[in-house]
One Martini backbone bead per residue (centre of mass of N, CA, C, O) as a GRO file, in nm:
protein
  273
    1UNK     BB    1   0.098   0.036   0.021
    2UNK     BB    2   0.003   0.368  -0.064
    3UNK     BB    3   0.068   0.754   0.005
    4UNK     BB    4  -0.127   1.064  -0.100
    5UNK     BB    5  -0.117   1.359   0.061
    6UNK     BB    6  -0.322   1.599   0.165
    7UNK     BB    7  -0.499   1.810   0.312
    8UNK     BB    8  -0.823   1.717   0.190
    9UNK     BB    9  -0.712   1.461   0.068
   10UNK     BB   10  -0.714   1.110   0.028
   11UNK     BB   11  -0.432   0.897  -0.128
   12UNK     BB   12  -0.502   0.534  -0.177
   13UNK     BB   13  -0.334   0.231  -0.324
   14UNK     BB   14  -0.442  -0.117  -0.357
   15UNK     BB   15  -0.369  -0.255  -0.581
   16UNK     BB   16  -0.681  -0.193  -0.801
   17UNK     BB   17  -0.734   0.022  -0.520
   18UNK     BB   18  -0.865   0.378  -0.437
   19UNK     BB   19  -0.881   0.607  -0.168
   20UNK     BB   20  -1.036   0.895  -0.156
   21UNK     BB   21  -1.060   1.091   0.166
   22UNK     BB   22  -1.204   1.302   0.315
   23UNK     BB   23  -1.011   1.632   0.506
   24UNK     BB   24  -1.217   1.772   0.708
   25UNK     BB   25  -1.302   1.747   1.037
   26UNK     BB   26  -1.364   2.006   1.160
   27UNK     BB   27  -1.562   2.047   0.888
   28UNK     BB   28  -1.739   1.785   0.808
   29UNK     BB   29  -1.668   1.793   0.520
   30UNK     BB   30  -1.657   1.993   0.367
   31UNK     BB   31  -1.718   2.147   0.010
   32UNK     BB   32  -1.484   2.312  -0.090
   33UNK     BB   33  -1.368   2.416  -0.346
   34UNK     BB   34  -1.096   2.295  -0.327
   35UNK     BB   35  -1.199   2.004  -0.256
   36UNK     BB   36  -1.314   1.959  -0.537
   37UNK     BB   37  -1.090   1.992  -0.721
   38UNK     BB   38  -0.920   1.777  -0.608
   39UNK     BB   39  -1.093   1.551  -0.631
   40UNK     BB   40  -1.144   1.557  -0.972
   41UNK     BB   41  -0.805   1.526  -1.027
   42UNK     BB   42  -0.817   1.220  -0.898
   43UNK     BB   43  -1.007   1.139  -1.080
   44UNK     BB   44  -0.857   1.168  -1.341
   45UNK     BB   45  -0.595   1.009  -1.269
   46UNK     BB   46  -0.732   0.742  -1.225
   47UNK     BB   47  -0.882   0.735  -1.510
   48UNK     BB   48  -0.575   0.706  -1.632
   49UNK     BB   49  -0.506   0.455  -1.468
   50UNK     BB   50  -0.460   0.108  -1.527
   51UNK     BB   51  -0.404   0.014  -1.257
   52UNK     BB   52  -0.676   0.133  -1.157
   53UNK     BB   53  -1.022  -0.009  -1.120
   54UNK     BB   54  -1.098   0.121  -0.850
   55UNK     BB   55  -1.331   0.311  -0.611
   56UNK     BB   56  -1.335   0.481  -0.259
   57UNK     BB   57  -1.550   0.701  -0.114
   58UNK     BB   58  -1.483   0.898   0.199
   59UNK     BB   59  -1.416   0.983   0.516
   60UNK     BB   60  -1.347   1.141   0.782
   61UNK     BB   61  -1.441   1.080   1.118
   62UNK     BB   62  -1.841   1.199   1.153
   63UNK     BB   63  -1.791   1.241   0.817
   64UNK     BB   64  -1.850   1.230   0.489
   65UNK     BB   65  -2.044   1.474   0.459
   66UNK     BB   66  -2.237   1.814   0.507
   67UNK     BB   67  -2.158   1.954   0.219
   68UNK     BB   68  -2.108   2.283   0.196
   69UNK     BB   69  -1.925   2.569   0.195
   70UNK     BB   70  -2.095   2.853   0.346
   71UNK     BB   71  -1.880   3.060   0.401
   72UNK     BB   72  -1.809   3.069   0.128
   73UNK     BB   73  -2.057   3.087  -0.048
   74UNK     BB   74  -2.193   3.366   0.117
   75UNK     BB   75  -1.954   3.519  -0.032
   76UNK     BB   76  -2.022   3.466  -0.323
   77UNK     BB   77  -2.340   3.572  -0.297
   78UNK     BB   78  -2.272   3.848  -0.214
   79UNK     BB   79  -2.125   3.917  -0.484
   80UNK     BB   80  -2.295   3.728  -0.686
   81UNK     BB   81  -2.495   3.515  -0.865
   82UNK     BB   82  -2.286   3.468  -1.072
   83UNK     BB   83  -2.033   3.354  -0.841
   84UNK     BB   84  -2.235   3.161  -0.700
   85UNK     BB   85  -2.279   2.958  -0.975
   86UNK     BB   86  -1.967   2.948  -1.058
   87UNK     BB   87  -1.840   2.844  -0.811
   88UNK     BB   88  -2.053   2.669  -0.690
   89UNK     BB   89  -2.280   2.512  -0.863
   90UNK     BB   90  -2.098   2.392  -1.113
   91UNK     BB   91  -1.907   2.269  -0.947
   92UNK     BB   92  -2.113   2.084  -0.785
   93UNK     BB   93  -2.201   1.966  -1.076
   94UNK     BB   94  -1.945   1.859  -1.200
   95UNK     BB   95  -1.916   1.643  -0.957
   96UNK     BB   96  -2.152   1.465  -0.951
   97UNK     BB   97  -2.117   1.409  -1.283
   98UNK     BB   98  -1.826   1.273  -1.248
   99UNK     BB   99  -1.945   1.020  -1.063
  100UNK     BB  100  -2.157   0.922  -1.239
  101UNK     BB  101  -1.949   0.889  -1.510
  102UNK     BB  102  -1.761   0.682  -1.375
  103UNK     BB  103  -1.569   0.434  -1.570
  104UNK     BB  104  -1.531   0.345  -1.280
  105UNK     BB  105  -1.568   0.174  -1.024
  106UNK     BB  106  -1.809   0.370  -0.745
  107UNK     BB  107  -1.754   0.368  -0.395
  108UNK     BB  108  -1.977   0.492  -0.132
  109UNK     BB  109  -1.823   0.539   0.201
  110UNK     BB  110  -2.083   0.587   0.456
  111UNK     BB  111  -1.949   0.684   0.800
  112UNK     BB  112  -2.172   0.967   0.787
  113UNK     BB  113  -2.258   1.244   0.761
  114UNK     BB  114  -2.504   1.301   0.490
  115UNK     BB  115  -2.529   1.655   0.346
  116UNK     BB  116  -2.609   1.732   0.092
  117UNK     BB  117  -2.378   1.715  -0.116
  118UNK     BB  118  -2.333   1.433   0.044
  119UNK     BB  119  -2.552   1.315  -0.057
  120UNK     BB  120  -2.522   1.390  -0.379
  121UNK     BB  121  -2.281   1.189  -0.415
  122UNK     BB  122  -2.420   0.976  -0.378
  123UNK     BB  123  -2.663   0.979  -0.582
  124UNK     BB  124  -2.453   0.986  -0.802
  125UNK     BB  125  -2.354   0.738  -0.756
  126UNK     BB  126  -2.354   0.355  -0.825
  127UNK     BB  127  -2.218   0.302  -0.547
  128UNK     BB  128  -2.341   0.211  -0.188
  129UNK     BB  129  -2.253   0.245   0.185
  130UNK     BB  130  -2.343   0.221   0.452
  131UNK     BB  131  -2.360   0.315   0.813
  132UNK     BB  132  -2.487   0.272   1.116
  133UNK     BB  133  -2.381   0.580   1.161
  134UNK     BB  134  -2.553   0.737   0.970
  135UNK     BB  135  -2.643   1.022   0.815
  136UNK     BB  136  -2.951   1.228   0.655
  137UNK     BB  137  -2.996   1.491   0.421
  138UNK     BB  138  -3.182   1.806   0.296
  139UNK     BB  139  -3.117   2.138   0.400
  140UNK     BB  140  -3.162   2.367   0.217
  141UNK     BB  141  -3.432   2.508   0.307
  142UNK     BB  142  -3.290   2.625   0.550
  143UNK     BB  143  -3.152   2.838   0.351
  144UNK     BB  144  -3.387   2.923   0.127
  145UNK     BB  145  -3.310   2.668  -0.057
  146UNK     BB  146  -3.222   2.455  -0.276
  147UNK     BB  147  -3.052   2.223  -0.436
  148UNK     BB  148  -2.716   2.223  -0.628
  149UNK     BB  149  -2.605   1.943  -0.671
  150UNK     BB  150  -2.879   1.742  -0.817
  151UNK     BB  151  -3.107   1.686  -0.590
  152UNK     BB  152  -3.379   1.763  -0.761
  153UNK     BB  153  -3.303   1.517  -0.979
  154UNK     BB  154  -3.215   1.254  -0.868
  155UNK     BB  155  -3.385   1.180  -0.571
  156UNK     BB  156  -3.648   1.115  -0.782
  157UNK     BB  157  -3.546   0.913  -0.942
  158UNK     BB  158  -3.441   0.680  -0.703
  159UNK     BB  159  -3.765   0.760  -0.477
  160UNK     BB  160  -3.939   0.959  -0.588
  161UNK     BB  161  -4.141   1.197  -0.561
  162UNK     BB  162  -4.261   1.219  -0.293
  163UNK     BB  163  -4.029   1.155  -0.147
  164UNK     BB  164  -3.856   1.364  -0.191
  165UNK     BB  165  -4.039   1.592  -0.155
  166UNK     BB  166  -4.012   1.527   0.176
  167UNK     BB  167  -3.690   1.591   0.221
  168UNK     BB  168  -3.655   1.869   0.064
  169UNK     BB  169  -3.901   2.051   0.216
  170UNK     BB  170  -3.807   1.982   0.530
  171UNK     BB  171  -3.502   1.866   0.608
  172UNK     BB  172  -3.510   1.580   0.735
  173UNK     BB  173  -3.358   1.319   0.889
  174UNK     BB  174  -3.231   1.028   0.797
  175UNK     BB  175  -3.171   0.696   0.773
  176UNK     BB  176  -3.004   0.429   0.615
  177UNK     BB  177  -3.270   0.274   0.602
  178UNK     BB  178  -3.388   0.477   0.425
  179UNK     BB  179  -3.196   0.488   0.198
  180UNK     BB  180  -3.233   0.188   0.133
  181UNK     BB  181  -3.535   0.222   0.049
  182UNK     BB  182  -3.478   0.450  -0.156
  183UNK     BB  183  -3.222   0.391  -0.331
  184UNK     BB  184  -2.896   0.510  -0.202
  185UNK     BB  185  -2.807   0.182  -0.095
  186UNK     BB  186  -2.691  -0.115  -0.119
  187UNK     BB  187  -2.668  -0.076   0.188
  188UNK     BB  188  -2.619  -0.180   0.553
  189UNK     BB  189  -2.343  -0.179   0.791
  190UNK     BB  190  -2.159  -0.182   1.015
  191UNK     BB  191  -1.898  -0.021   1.068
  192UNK     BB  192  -1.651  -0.183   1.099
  193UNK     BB  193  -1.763  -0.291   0.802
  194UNK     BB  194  -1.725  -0.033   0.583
  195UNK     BB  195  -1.447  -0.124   0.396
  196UNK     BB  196  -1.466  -0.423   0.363
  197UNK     BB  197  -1.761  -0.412   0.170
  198UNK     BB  198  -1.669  -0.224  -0.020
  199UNK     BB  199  -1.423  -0.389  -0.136
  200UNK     BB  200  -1.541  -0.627  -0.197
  201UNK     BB  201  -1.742  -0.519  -0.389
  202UNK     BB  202  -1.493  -0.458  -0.593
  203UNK     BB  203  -1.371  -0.743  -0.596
  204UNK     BB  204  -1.671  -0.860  -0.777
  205UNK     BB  205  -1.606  -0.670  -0.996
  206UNK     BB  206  -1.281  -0.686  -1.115
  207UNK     BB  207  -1.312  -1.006  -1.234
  208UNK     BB  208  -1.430  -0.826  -1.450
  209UNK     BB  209  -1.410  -0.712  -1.709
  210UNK     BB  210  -1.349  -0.376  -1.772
  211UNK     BB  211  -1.496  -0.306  -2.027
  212UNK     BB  212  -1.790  -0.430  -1.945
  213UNK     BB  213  -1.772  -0.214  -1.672
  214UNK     BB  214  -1.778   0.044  -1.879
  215UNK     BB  215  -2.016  -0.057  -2.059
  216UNK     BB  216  -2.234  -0.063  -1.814
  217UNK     BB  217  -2.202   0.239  -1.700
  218UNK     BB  218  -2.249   0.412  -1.935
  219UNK     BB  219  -2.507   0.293  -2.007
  220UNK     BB  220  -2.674   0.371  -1.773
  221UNK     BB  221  -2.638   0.688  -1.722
  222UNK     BB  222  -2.717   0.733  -2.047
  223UNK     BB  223  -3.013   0.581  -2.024
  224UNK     BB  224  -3.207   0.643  -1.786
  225UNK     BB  225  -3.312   0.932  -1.868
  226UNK     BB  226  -3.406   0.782  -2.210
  227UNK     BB  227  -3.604   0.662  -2.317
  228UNK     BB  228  -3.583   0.330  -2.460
  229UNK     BB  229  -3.483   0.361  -2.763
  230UNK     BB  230  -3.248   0.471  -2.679
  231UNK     BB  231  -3.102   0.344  -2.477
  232UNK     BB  232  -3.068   0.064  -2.656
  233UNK     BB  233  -2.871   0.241  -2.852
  234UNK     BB  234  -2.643   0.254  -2.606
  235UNK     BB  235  -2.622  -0.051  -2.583
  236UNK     BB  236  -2.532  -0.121  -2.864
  237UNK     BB  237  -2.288   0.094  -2.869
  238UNK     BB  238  -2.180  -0.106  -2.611
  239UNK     BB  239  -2.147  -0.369  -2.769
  240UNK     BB  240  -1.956  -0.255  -2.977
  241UNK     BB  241  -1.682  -0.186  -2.894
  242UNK     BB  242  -1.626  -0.474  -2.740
  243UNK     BB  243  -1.683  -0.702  -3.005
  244UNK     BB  244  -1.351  -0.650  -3.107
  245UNK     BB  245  -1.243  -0.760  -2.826
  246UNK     BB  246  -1.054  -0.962  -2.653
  247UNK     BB  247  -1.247  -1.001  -2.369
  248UNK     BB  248  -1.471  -1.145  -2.552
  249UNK     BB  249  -1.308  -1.368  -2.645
  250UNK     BB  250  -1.240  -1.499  -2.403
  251UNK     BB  251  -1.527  -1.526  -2.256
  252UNK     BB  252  -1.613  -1.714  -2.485
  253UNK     BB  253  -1.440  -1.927  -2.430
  254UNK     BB  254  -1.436  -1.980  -2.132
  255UNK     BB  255  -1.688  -2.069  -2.151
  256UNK     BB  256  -1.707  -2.300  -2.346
  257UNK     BB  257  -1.429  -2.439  -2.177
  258UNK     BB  258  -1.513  -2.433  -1.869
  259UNK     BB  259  -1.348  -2.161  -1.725
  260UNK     BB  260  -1.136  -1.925  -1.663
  261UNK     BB  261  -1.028  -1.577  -1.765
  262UNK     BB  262  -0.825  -1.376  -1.930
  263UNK     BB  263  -0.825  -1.021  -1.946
  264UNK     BB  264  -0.669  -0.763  -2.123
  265UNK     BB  265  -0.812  -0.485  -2.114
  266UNK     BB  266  -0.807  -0.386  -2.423
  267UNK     BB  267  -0.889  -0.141  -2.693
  268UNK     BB  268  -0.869  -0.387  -2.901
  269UNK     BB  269  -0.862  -0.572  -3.185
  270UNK     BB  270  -0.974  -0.908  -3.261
  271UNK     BB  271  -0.960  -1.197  -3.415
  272UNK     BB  272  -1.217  -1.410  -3.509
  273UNK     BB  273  -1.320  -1.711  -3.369
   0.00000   0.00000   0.00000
């Protein structure tokens, strides 16, 4: 294992996995503009990163994230709606489309409070695990705005109209039983078992061809919110990409000769066999 610590993230990587860790512990991992850019950064650099296959992101202390940095927003707000709009909503929006579009499987592992922006990236992960000492909530309402980095349009896809705006209107804590009810989490389980659960979850998913990882990933993000002909259309446009590679062509002998595969995991076209 080695790790590459900053003041905002930390970044460690065991094998072919990852781990994200939000390191603002004293402001409950606010989501500072400077945070939001590392965190960017990161994954820019782990997708372009051969060796890493999988990410898990998490936080440090007794919080997932709180949300976004308010007294920092506050002062963007001052300064005028146009600098409100780029500093704080573009960019938390960025945020929240780069980890739901990452090419890459994404478990978020919350481990703690996860209000506001935090809710809003676990809702646009793909993948997400709960601590039983998690707690969920959508304060925005509380300062008299919306949610801004995707909360008024995920949470309606994930939970339901009513649902969703029962969380939204009100701002009232929920618990991970009620996340995983409602389609934000994949589990809830021990707080001491959430790092290793999250982890054996990407190691479920990386023994299969990473191409066919990414063209899962790409179809469902790009095709869920789109008529189901789009969609479809969508499905075998990644199932072109694909359908050239060596990946493929393992995966097919190898279901044939009943054996294990073993995946070069390169988009390079392969002689059909």
């Amino acid at each position: 294992m080695n790790a590459n610590e900053t003041a905002l993230v930390l970044k460690t990587v065991d094998g072919a996995i990852a781990t994200l860790t939000l390191n603002r512990p004293e402001k409950l991992n606010a989501l500072s503009y400077d945070t939001i850019d590392t965190l960017l950064r990161h994954l820019d650099a782990i997708e372009g990163d051969a060796g890493i296959r999988g990410v898990i992101l998490t936080g440090t202390g007794r919080a997932f994230s709180a949300g976004g940095d308010i007294p920092e927003f506050s002062r963007s707000v001052a300064e005028s709606p146009e600098a409100a709009l780029r500093d704080f909503v573009a960019r938390g929006q960025r945020l929240t489309a780069r980890v739901e579009a990452f090419r890459k499987p994404l478990v978020v592992a919350v481990n703690g409070l996860a209000y506001g922006g935090g809710c809003e990236v676990t809702e646009a992960a793909p993948l997400a695990i709960a601590s039983d000492r998690a707690v969920f909530a959508k304060p925005e309402i509380l300062l008299a705005m919306p949610p801004t980095f995707g909360g008024t349009q995920r949470l309606p896809r994930l939970a339901g109209r009513k649902r969703a705006m029962e969380l939204l209107l009100t701002g009232e804590p929920f618990t991970p039983r009620r996340a995983l009810e409602l389609g934000l989490v994949n589990a809830v389980v021990p707080h001491d078992e959430l790092m290793p659960r999250a982890r054996d979850l990407l190691e479920r998913i990386l023994v299969h061809s990473p191409l066919a990882v990414s063209t899962i990933l790409t179809a469902v993000t790009r095709g869920i919110n789109v008529p189901i002909a789009e969609g479809l259309l969508v499905e075998a446009e990644q199932f072109a990409r694909v359908a050239p590679t060596a990946d493929l062509r393992a995966g097919l002998d190898a279901w044939i000769a009943r054996r294990a595969p073993t995946y070069p995991g390169v988009w390079t076209a392969t002689a059909a066999g």
